[in-house]
Amino acid sequence: MQSHQFTQEHDLQLFSNLISNKINKGFILEERNDELLFAVLSKGGRVIDHSFNFIIFIFTLGLWSVAWLYLTLEYSKPKKILVAIDEEGIPFEDKCFVA
């Protein structure tokens, strides 16, 4: 019984550390459940400076368009992740798809 409570406290501490690390990286805590040890965090998309990218596009004679398109499609989307501790005490992270 004592070891089970110790593992719960250890898992809760590990879980809190995972969330703290994600918050330090710019994520915002949306939902947290300390009984099931899962949390949903989100991070807003980055703002793309299209005027600066257009200038680079002009100077590279259009070659920058591939990178510009990638930046626009990938980095401007908001991100949601699920952070949790499974039954074995192993932390994991999964992407949530935003509709």
Coordinates of C-alpha atoms in Angstrom, one line a residue:
M1 CA 0.0 0.0 0.0
Q2 CA 2.8 2.4 0.8
S3 CA 4.6 1.8 -2.5
H4 CA 1.4 2.4 -4.4
Q5 CA 0.9 5.8 -2.8
F6 CA 4.6 6.5 -3.4
T7 CA 4.2 5.8 -7.1
Q8 CA 1.1 8.0 -7.3
E9 CA 3.0 10.9 -5.7
H10 CA 6.0 10.2 -8.0
D11 CA 3.7 10.1 -11.1
L12 CA 1.9 13.3 -10.0
Q13 CA 5.3 15.1 -9.6
L14 CA 6.5 13.8 -13.0
F15 CA 3.2 15.0 -14.5
S16 CA 3.5 18.5 -13.0
N17 CA 7.1 18.7 -14.3
L18 CA 6.0 17.8 -17.8
I19 CA 3.3 20.5 -17.7
S20 CA 5.8 23.1 -16.3
N21 CA 8.2 22.3 -19.1
K22 CA 5.5 22.8 -21.8
I23 CA 4.3 26.0 -20.2
N24 CA 7.9 27.3 -20.3
K25 CA 8.0 26.5 -24.0
G26 CA 5.0 28.8 -24.6
F27 CA 2.0 26.5 -24.3
I28 CA -1.1 27.4 -22.4
L29 CA -2.8 25.0 -20.1
E30 CA -6.4 24.4 -21.2
E31 CA -7.5 21.4 -19.1
R32 CA -5.8 19.4 -16.4
N33 CA -7.0 16.3 -14.6
D34 CA -4.8 15.2 -11.6
E35 CA -6.8 12.0 -11.0
L36 CA -6.3 10.5 -14.5
L37 CA -3.0 12.4 -15.1
F38 CA -3.7 14.1 -18.4
A39 CA -3.6 17.7 -19.6
V40 CA -4.5 19.5 -22.8
L41 CA -2.2 22.4 -23.7
S42 CA -2.4 24.7 -26.7
K43 CA 0.0 27.1 -28.4
G44 CA -1.2 29.8 -30.8
G45 CA 0.2 30.0 -34.3
R46 CA 3.1 32.3 -35.1
V47 CA 2.5 35.4 -37.1
I48 CA 4.2 35.3 -40.5
D49 CA 5.6 38.6 -41.8
H50 CA 4.4 38.4 -45.4
S51 CA 6.0 41.7 -46.5
F52 CA 9.5 40.5 -45.4
N53 CA 8.9 37.2 -47.1
F54 CA 7.8 38.9 -50.3
I55 CA 11.1 40.9 -50.3
I56 CA 13.1 37.7 -49.9
F57 CA 10.9 36.2 -52.7
I58 CA 11.9 39.0 -55.0
F59 CA 15.6 38.8 -54.2
T60 CA 15.7 35.1 -54.7
L61 CA 13.7 35.3 -58.0
G62 CA 10.9 33.2 -56.6
L63 CA 12.9 30.4 -55.0
W64 CA 11.8 31.5 -51.6
S65 CA 8.2 30.7 -52.4
V66 CA 8.6 27.1 -51.3
A67 CA 9.9 28.1 -47.8
W68 CA 7.3 30.9 -47.6
L69 CA 4.5 28.5 -48.4
Y70 CA 5.8 26.0 -45.8
L71 CA 6.1 28.7 -43.1
T72 CA 2.6 29.9 -43.9
L73 CA 1.0 26.5 -43.8
E74 CA 2.9 24.9 -40.9
Y75 CA 3.9 27.6 -38.4
S76 CA 0.8 29.8 -38.6
K77 CA -1.5 27.0 -37.4
P78 CA -2.4 26.7 -33.7
K79 CA -1.2 23.6 -32.0
K80 CA -2.9 21.4 -29.3
I81 CA -1.2 18.6 -27.4
L82 CA -2.2 16.0 -24.9
V83 CA 0.3 15.2 -22.2
A84 CA -0.4 12.2 -19.9
I85 CA 1.1 9.5 -17.8
D86 CA 0.0 6.0 -18.7
E87 CA -0.9 3.1 -16.3
E88 CA 2.8 2.0 -16.2
G89 CA 4.0 5.5 -15.2
I90 CA 5.5 6.3 -18.6
P91 CA 4.9 9.9 -19.8
F92 CA 3.7 10.5 -23.3
E93 CA 2.6 13.3 -25.6
D94 CA 0.1 13.2 -28.5
K95 CA -1.0 15.8 -31.0
C96 CA -4.6 16.8 -30.9
F97 CA -6.1 17.7 -34.3
V98 CA -7.8 21.0 -34.4
A99 CA -10.8 21.1 -36.7

